[in-house]
Coordinates of C-alpha atoms and ligand atoms in Angstrom, one line a residue:
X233 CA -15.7 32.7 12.8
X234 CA -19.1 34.0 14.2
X235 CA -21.9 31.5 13.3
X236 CA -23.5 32.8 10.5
X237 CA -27.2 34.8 11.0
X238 CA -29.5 34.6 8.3
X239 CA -30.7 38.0 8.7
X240 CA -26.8 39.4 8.2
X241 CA -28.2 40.9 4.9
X242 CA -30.0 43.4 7.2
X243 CA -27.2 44.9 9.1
X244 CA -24.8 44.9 5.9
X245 CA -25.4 46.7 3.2
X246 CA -24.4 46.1 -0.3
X247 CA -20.7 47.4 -1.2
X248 CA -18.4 47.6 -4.0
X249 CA -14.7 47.6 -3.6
X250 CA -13.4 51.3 -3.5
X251 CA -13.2 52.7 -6.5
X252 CA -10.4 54.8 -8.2
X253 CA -11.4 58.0 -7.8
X254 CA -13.4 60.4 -10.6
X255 CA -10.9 63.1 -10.6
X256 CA -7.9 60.3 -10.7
X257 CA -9.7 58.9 -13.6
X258 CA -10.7 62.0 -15.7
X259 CA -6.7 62.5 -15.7
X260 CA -5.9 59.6 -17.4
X261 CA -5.7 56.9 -14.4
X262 CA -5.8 53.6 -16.2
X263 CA -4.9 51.4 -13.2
X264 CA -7.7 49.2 -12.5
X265 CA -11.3 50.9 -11.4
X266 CA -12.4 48.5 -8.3
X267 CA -9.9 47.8 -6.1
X268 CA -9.9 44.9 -3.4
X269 CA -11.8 43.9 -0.1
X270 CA -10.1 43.6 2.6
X271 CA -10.3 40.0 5.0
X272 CA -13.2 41.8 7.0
X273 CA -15.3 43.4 4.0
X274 CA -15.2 40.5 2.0
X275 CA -16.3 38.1 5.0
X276 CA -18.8 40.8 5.8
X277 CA -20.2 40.7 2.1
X278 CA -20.1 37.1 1.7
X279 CA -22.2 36.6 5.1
X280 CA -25.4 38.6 3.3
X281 CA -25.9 35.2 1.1
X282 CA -28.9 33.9 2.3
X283 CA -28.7 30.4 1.2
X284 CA -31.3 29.6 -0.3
X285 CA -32.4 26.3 -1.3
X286 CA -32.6 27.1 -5.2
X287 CA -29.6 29.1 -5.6
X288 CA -30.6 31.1 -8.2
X289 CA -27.3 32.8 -8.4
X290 CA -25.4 29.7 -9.8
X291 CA -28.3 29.3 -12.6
X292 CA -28.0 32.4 -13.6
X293 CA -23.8 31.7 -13.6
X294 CA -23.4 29.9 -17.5
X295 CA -20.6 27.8 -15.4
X296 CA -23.1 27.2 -12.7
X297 CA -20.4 28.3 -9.5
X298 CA -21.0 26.8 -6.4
X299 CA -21.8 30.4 -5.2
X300 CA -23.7 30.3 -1.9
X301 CA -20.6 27.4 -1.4
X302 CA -17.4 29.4 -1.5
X303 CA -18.9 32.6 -0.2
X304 CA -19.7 31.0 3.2
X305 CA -16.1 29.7 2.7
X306 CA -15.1 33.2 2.4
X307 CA -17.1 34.2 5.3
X308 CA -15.3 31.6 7.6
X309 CA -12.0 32.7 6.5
X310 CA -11.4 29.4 4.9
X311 CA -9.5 30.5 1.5
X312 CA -7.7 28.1 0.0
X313 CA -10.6 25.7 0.2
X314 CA -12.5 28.7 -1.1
X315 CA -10.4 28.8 -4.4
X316 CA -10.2 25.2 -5.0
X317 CA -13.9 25.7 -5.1
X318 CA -13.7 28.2 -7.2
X319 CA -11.5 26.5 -9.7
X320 CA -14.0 23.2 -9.4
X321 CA -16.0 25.1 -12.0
X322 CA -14.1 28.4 -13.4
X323 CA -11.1 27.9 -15.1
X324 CA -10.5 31.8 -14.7
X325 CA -11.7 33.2 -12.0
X326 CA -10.3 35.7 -11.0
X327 CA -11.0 37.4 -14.2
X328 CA -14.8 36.5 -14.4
X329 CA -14.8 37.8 -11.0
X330 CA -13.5 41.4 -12.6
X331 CA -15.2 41.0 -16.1
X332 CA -18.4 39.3 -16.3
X333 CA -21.3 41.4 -16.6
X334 CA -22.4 40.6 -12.9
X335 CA -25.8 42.7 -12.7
X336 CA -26.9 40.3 -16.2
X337 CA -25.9 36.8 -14.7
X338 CA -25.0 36.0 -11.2
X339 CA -25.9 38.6 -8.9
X340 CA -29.2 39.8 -11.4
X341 CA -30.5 36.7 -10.2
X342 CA -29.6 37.4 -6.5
X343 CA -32.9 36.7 -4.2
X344 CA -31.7 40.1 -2.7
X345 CA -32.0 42.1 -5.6
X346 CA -35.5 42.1 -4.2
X347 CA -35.0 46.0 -2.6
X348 CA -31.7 44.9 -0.3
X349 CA -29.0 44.9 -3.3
X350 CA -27.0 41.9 -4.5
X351 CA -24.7 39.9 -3.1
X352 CA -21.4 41.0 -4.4
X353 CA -20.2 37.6 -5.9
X354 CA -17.8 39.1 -8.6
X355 CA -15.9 41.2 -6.1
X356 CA -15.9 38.4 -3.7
X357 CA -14.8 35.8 -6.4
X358 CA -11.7 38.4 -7.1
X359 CA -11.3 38.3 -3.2
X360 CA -11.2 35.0 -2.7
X361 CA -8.4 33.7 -6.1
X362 CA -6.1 36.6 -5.7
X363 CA -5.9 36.3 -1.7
X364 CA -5.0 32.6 -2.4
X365 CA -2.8 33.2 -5.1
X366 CA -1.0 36.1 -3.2
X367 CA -0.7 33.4 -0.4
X368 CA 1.0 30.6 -2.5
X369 CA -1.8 28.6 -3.1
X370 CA -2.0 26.6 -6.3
X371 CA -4.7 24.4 -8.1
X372 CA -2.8 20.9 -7.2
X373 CA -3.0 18.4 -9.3
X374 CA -0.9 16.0 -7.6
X375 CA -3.6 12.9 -7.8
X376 CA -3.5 13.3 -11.9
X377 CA -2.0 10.9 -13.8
X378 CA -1.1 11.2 -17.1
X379 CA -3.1 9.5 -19.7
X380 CA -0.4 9.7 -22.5
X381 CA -2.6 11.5 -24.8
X382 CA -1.7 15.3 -26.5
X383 CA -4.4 17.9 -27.4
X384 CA -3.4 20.9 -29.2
X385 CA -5.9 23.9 -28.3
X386 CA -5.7 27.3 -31.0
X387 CA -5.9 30.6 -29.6
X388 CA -4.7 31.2 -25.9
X389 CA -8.0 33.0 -25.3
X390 CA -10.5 32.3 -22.4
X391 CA -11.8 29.6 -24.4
X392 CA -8.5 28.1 -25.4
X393 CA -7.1 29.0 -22.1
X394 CA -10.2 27.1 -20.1
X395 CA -10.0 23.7 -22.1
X396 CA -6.6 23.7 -21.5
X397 CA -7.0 24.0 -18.1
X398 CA -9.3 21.0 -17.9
X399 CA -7.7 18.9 -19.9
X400 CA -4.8 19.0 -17.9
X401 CA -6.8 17.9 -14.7
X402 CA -8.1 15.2 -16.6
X403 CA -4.3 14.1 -17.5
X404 CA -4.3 15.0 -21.3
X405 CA -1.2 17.1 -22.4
X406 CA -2.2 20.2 -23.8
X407 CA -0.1 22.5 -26.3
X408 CA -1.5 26.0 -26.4
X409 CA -0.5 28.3 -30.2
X410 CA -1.3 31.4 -30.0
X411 CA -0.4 34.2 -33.0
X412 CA 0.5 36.7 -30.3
X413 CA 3.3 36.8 -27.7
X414 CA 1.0 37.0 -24.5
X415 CA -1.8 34.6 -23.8
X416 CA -5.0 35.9 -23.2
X417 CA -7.3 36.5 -26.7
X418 CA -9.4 39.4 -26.0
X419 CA -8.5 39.8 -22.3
X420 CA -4.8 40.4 -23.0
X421 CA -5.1 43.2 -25.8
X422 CA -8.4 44.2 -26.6
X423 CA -10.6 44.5 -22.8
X424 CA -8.9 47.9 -21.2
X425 CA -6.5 47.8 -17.9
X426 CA -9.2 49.8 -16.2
X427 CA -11.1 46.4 -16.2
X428 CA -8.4 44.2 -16.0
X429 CA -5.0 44.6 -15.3
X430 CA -2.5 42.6 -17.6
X431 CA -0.5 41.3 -14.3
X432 CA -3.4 39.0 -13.5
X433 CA -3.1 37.7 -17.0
X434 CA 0.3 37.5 -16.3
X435 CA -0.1 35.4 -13.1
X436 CA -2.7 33.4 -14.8
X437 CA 0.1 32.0 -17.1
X438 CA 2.4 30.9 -14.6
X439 CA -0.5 28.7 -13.0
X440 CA -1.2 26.9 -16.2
X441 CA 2.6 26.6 -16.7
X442 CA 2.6 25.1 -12.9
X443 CA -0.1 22.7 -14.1
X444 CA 1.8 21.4 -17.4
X445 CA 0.3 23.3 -19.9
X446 CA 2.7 24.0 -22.6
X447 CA 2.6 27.5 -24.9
X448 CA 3.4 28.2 -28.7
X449 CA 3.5 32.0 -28.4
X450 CA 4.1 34.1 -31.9
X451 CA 2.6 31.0 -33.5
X452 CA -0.1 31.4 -36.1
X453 CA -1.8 28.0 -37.2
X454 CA -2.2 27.8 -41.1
X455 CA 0.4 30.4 -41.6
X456 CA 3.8 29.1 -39.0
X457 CA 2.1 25.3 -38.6
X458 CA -0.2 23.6 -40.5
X459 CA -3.1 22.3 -39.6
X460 CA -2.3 19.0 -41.5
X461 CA 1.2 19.2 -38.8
X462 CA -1.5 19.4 -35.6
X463 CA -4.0 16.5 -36.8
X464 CA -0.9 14.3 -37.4
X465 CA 0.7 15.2 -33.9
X466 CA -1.8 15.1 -31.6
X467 CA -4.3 13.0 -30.4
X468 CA -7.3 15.5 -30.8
X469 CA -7.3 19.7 -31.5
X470 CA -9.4 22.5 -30.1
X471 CA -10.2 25.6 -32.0
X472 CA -10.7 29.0 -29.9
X473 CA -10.0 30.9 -32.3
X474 CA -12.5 34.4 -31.5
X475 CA -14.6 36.3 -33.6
X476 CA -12.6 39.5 -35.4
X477 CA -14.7 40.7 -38.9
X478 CA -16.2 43.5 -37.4
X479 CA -19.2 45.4 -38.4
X480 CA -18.9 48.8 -39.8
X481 CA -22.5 49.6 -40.8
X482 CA -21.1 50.5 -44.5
X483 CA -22.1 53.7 -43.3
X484 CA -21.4 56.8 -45.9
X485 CA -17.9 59.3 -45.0
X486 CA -16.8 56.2 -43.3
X487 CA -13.3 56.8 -44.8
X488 CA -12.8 59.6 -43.9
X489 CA -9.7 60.7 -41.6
X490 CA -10.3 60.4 -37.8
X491 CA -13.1 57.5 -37.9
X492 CA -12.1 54.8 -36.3
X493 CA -12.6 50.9 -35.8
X494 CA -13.1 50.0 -32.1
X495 CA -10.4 46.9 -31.5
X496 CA -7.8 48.4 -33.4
X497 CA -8.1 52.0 -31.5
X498 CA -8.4 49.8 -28.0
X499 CA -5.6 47.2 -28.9
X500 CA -3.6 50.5 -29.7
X501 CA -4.0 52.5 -27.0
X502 CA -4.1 49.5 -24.5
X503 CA -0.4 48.8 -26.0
X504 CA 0.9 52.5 -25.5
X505 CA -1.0 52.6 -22.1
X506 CA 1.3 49.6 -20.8
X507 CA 4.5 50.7 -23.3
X508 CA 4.3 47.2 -24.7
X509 CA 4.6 47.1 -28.7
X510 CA 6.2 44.0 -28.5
X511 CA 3.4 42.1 -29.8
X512 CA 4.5 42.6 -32.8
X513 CA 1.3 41.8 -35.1
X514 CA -1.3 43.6 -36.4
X515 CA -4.6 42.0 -35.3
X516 CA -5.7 39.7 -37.9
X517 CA -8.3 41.2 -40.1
X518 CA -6.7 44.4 -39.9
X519 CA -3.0 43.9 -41.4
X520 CA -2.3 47.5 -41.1
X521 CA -1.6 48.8 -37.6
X522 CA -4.1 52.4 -37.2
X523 CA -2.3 55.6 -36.2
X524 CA -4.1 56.7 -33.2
X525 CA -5.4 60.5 -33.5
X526 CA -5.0 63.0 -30.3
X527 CA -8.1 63.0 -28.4
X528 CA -7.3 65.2 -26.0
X529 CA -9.5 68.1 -25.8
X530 CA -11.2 66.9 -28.9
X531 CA -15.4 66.1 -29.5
X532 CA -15.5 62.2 -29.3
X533 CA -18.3 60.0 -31.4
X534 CA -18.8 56.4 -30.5
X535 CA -21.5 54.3 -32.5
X536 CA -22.7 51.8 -30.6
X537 CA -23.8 50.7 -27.0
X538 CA -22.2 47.4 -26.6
X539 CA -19.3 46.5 -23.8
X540 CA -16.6 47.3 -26.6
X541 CA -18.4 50.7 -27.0
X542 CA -18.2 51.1 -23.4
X543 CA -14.6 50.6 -23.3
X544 CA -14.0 52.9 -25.9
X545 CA -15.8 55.7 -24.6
X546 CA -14.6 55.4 -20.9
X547 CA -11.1 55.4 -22.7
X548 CA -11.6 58.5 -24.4
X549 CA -12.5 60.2 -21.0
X550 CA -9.1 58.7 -19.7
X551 CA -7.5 60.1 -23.1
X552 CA -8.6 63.8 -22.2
X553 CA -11.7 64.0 -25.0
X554 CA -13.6 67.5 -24.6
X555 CA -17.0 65.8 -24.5
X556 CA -17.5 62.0 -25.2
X557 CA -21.2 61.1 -26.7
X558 CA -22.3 57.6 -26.9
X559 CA -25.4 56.8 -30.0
X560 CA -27.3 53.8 -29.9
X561 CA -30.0 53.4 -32.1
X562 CA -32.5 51.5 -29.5
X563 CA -33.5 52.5 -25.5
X564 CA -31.4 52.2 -22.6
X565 CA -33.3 49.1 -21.7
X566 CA -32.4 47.5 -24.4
X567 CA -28.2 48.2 -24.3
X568 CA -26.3 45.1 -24.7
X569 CA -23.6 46.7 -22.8
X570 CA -23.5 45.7 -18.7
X571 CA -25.9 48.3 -16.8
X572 CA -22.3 48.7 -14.5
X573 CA -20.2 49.6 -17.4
X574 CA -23.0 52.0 -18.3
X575 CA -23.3 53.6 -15.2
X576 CA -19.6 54.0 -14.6
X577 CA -19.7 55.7 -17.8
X578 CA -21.8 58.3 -17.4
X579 CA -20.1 59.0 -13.9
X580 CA -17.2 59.5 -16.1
X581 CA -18.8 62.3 -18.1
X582 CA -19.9 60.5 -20.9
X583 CA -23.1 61.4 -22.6
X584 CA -25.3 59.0 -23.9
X585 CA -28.1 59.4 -26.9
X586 CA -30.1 56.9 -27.3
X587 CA -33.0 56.3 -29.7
X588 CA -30.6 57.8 -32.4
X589 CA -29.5 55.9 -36.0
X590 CA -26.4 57.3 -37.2
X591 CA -26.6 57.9 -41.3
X592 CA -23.9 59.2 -42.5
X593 CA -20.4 60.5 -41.7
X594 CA -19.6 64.2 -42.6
X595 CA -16.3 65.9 -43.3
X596 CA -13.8 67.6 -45.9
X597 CA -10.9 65.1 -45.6
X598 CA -11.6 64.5 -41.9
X599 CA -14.8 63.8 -39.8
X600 CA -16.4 66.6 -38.4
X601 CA -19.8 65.4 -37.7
X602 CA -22.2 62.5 -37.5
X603 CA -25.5 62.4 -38.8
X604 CA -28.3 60.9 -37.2
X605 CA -31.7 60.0 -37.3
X606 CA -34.4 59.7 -34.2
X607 CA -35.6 56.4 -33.8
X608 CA -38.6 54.4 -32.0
X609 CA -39.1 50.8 -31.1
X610 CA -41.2 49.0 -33.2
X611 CA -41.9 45.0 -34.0
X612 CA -39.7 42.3 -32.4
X613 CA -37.2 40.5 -34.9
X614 CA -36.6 37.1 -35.2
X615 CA -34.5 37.2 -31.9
X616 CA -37.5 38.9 -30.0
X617 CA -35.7 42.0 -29.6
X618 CA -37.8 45.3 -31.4
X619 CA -36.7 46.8 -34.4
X620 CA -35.1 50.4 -34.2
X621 CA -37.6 52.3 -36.6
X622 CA -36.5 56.1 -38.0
X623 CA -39.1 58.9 -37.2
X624 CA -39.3 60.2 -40.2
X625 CA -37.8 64.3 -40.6
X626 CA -36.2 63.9 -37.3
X627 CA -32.2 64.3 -38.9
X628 CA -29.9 66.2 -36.8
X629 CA -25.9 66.7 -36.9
X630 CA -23.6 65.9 -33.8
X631 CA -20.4 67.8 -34.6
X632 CA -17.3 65.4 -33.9
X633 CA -13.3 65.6 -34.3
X634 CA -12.8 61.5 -33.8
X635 CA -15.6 59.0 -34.5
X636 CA -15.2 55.2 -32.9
X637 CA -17.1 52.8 -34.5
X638 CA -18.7 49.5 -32.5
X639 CA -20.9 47.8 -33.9
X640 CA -19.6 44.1 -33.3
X641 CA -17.7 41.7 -34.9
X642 CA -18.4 38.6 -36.9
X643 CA -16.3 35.4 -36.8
X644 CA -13.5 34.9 -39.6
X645 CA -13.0 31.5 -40.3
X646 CA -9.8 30.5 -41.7
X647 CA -9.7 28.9 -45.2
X648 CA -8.5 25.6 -43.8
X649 CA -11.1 24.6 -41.9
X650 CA -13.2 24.2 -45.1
X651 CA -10.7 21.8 -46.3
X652 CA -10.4 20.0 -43.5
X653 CA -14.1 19.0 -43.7
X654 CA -15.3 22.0 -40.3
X655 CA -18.6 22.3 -41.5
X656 CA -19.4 26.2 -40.2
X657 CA -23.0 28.1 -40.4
X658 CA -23.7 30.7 -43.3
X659 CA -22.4 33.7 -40.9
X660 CA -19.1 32.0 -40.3
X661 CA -19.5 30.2 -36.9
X662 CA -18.0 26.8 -36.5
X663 CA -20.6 24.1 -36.6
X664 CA -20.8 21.7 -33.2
X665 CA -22.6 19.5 -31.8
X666 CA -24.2 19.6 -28.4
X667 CA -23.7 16.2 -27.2
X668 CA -27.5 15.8 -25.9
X669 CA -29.2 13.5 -28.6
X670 CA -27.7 14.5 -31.7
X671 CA -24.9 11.9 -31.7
X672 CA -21.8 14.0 -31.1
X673 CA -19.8 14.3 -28.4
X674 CA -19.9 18.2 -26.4
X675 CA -18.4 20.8 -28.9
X676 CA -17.7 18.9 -31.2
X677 CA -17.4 19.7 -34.7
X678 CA -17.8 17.8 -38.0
X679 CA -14.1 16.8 -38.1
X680 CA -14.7 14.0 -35.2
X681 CA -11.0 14.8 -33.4
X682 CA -11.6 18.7 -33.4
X683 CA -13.6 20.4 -31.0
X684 CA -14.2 24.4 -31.0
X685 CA -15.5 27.1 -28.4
X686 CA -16.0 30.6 -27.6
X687 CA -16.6 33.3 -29.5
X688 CA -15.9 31.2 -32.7
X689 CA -18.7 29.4 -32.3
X690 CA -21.3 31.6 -30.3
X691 CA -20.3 34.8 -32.4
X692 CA -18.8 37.7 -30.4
X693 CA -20.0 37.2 -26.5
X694 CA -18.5 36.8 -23.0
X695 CA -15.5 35.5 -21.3
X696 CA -17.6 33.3 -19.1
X697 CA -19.4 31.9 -21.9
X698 CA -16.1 31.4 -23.7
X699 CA -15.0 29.5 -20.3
X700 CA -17.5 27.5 -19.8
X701 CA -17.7 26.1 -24.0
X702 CA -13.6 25.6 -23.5
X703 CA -14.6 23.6 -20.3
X704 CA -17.3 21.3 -21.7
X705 CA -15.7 20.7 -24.8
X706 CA -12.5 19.7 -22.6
X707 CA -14.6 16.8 -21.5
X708 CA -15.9 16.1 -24.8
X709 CA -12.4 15.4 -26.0
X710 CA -11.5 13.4 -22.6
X711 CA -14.5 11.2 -23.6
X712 CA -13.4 11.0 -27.2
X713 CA -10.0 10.2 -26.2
X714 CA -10.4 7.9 -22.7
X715 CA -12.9 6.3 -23.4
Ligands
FAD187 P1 -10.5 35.4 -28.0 O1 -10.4 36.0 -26.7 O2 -10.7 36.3 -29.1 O3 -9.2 34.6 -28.2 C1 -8.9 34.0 -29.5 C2 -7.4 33.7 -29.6 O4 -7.2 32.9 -30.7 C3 -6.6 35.0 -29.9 O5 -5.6 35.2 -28.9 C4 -6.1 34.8 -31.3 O6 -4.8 35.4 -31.4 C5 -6.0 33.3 -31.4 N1 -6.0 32.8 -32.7 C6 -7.0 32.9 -33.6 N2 -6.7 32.3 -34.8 C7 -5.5 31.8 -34.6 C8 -4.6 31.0 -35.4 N3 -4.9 30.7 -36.6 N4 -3.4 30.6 -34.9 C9 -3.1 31.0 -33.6 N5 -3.9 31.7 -32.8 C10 -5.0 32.1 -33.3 N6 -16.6 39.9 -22.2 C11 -16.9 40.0 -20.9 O7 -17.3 38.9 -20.4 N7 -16.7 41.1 -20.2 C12 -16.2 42.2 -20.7 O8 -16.1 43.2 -20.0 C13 -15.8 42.2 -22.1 N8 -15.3 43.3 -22.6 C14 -14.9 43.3 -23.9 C15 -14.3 44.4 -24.5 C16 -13.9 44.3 -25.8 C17 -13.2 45.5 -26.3 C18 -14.1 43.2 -26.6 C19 -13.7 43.2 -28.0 C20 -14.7 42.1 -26.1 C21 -15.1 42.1 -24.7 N9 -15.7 41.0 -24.1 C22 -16.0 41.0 -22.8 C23 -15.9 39.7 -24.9 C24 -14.8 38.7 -24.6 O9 -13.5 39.3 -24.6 C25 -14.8 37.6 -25.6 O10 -16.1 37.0 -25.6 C26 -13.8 36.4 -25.2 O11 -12.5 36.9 -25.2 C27 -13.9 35.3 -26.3 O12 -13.0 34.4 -25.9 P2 -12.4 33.4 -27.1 O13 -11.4 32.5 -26.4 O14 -13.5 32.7 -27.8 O15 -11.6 34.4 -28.1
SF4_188 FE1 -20.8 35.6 -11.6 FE2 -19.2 35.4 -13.7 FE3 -18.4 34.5 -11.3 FE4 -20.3 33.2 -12.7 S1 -18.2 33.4 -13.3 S2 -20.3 33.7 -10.5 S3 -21.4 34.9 -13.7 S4 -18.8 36.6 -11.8

């Protein structure tokens, strides 16, 4: 390989992976949007990394990737070595590397984003696992031994999935329940296959299988196993257990027919779209499975401007909608959902209206509009972010055949963590402790053998952030349990 110029960032431009194209994806393409570099782009990409000292890139990473690392790997060809890099850090990541909100974390705090454009460290991350998983190449774990000691971690999502990972490198046996066939949380049934295809989920399994992790699919804890049965068989348990009450905003007509919850309407269509119904459950919190209306050449609604309502709208366009509108009730600045998600969106057709406060649903049986409200920023809350304030006479009514409501979701805790002493906060997130200072070990919770992570704890967030809580309370329980 050519000995790397700093000034490569110069002669390269930035560049996404080809994408599928527009026309493709207006007619219902749901394969996934960004396809792959090839040897040479991705060498070329990963030789714009400038190195520098401070790499901001892997602060602004919540698992702090050795990023300027593996991409110079990546640049000399070296992939396998690149991966096991990779892995050092990410439990999964090949799907950060398609999922994470790049232009928030990693490559927003790129020194290049300074006029020359980001290093493309999600797209090179993708590169660099699947070429070496394609290729044979397998995290080994040949220099583990085993310890003797048996974890079992609830939920198979990237939280569950990630502390089972490490716990296995550090020699503990892990036994993953899930409630649902597939492993995967969120990523399996509620993130679309236009993000993420379900074979890399797939492929993901068979590498944790390779590495001695053992699944209880179709499981549900507290309903097929107690609790009481986990605490008695293993040495230690971790809760990933997600965050599923989701917000509805009580708003008024929101009974009526064609107004939707977001999961539900994504877990179903994501099941038709792969013809998989196997799964067999409705998704707790929802025991009754919704019956998806046609939106094919209909007016579509969503409320809402986070990365679930971006999903639902850029599915609507892949479902054939007429016109798909997207109301959130603050700026653009201010969207929670990835600026990329955003602007694939509105390549898509979608139309967003922001600065608008939806009041009330209207309809005679069904929905046939949404009311809303102008709004304009005014004092910060408690979280610093400004309130949405209505401008007072400025109602209007957006006519709509199928409203999709996104407004979040809330975590659920299970009765039987009470019971078993898991302290949790007043909005349902499991209590733990950080491990710096306040006498607990990392993740912790107030039950001293079980540890939790993800979205259970943190409320509804990110995969990587899931990841990385999975992966530090993993070491949490290795220094409960080897110590
Ligand atoms: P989950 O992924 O929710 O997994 C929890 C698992 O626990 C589930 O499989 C559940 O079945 C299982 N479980 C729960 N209770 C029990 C029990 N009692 N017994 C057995 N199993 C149980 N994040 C991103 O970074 N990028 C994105 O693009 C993105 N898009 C998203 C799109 C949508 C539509 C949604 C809803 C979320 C999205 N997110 C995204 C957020 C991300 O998916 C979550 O933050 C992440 O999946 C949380 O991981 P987790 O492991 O904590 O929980
Ligand atoms: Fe960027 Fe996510 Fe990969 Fe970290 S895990 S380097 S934030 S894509």
């Amino acid at each position: 390989m050519s000995k790397k110029t700093p000034f490569e960032f110069l002669d390269t431009a930035r560049r996404m992976p080809e994408r599928v194209p527009l026309s493709l994806r207006k007619q219902g393409d749901w394969s996934e949007l960004y396809g792959r570099f090839d040897g040479g782009d991705a060498k070329h990409q990963a030789g714009r990394c400038l190195d520098c000292g401070n790499p901001y890139c892997s602060w602004g990473c919540p698992l702090h990737n050795r990023i300027p690392q593996w991409l110079e790997l990546a640049r000399e060809g070296r992939i396998h070595e690149a991966a096991a890099l990779c892995h050092e850090t990410n439990p999964l990541p090949e799907i950060c590397g398609r999922v994470c909100p790049q232009d928030r974390l990693c490559e927003g705090s790129c020194t290049l984003n300074d006029g020359f454009g980001a290093v493309t460290i999600g797209a090179v991350e993708k590169y660099i696992v699947d070429s070496a998983l394609a290729d044979g190449w397998r995290p080994d774990l040949a220099a583990v031994t085993a310890t003797g000691k048996r974890v079992a971690v609830v939920g198979a999502g990237p939280a569950g999935l990630s502390c089972a990972d490490r716990l296995a490198r550090a020699g503990i046996a892990a036994t993953v329940f899930d409630r649902y066939e597939s492993i995967g949380g969120l990523l399996q049934f509620g993130i679309p296959s236009f993000k993420l295809e379900r074979t890399v989920m797939a492929t993901r399994h068979g590498i944790l299988e390779g590495m001695g992790v053992e699944f209880r699919l179709g499981v549900e804890v507290g309903r097929d196993v107690g609790f009481d049965a986990l605490l008695a068989d293993y040495d230690a348990v971790f809760l990933g257990l997600g965050s599923y009450r989701y917000t509805d905003g009580g708003l008024p007509g929101q009974d009526l027919r064609n107004v939707l919850p977001a999961l539900p309407f994504l877990v179903q269509n994501g099941r038709i779209v792969i013809g998989d119904d196997t799964q067999g459950r409705a998704i707790a919190g929802w025991e009754d499975e919704i019956a998806l209306p046609e939106l094919r050449g209909r007016h579509v609604v969503v409320l809402g401007g986070g990365d679930t309502g971006m999903d639902c709208v850029r599915s609507a366009v892949r479902l054939g909608a007429a016109s798909v509108r997207c109301v959130y009730r603050r700026n653009e600045a201010n969207m929670p959902g990835s600026a990329r998600e955003v602007a694939n969106a509105r390549e898509e057709g979608v139309e967003f209206l922001f600065n608008r406060q939806p009041l009330a649903l209207l309809g005679d049986g069904a929905v046939s509009a949404v009311r809303v409200a102008e709004t304009r920023l005014g004092e910060a809350d408690a979280r610093g972010r400004q309130r949405a304030e209505i401008v007072p006479g400025s109602e209007s009514e957006l006519p709509a055949d199928v409203v999709i409501i996104s407004f979040g979701f809330q975590p659920d805790p299970p009765a039987w963590l009470s019971t078993h002493g898991i302290a949790q906060h007043d909005n349902g997130r499991i209590r733990v402790t950080g491990g710096k200072g306040d006498g607990g070990l990392p993740f912790q919770t107030t039950h001293p053998r079980v540890f939790a992570g993800g979205d259970g704890v943190r409320g509804a967030d990110l995969v990587v952030t899931a990841a990385y809580e999975g992966r530090e309370a993993a070491k949490g329980i290795a220094q409960l349990l080897l110590a």
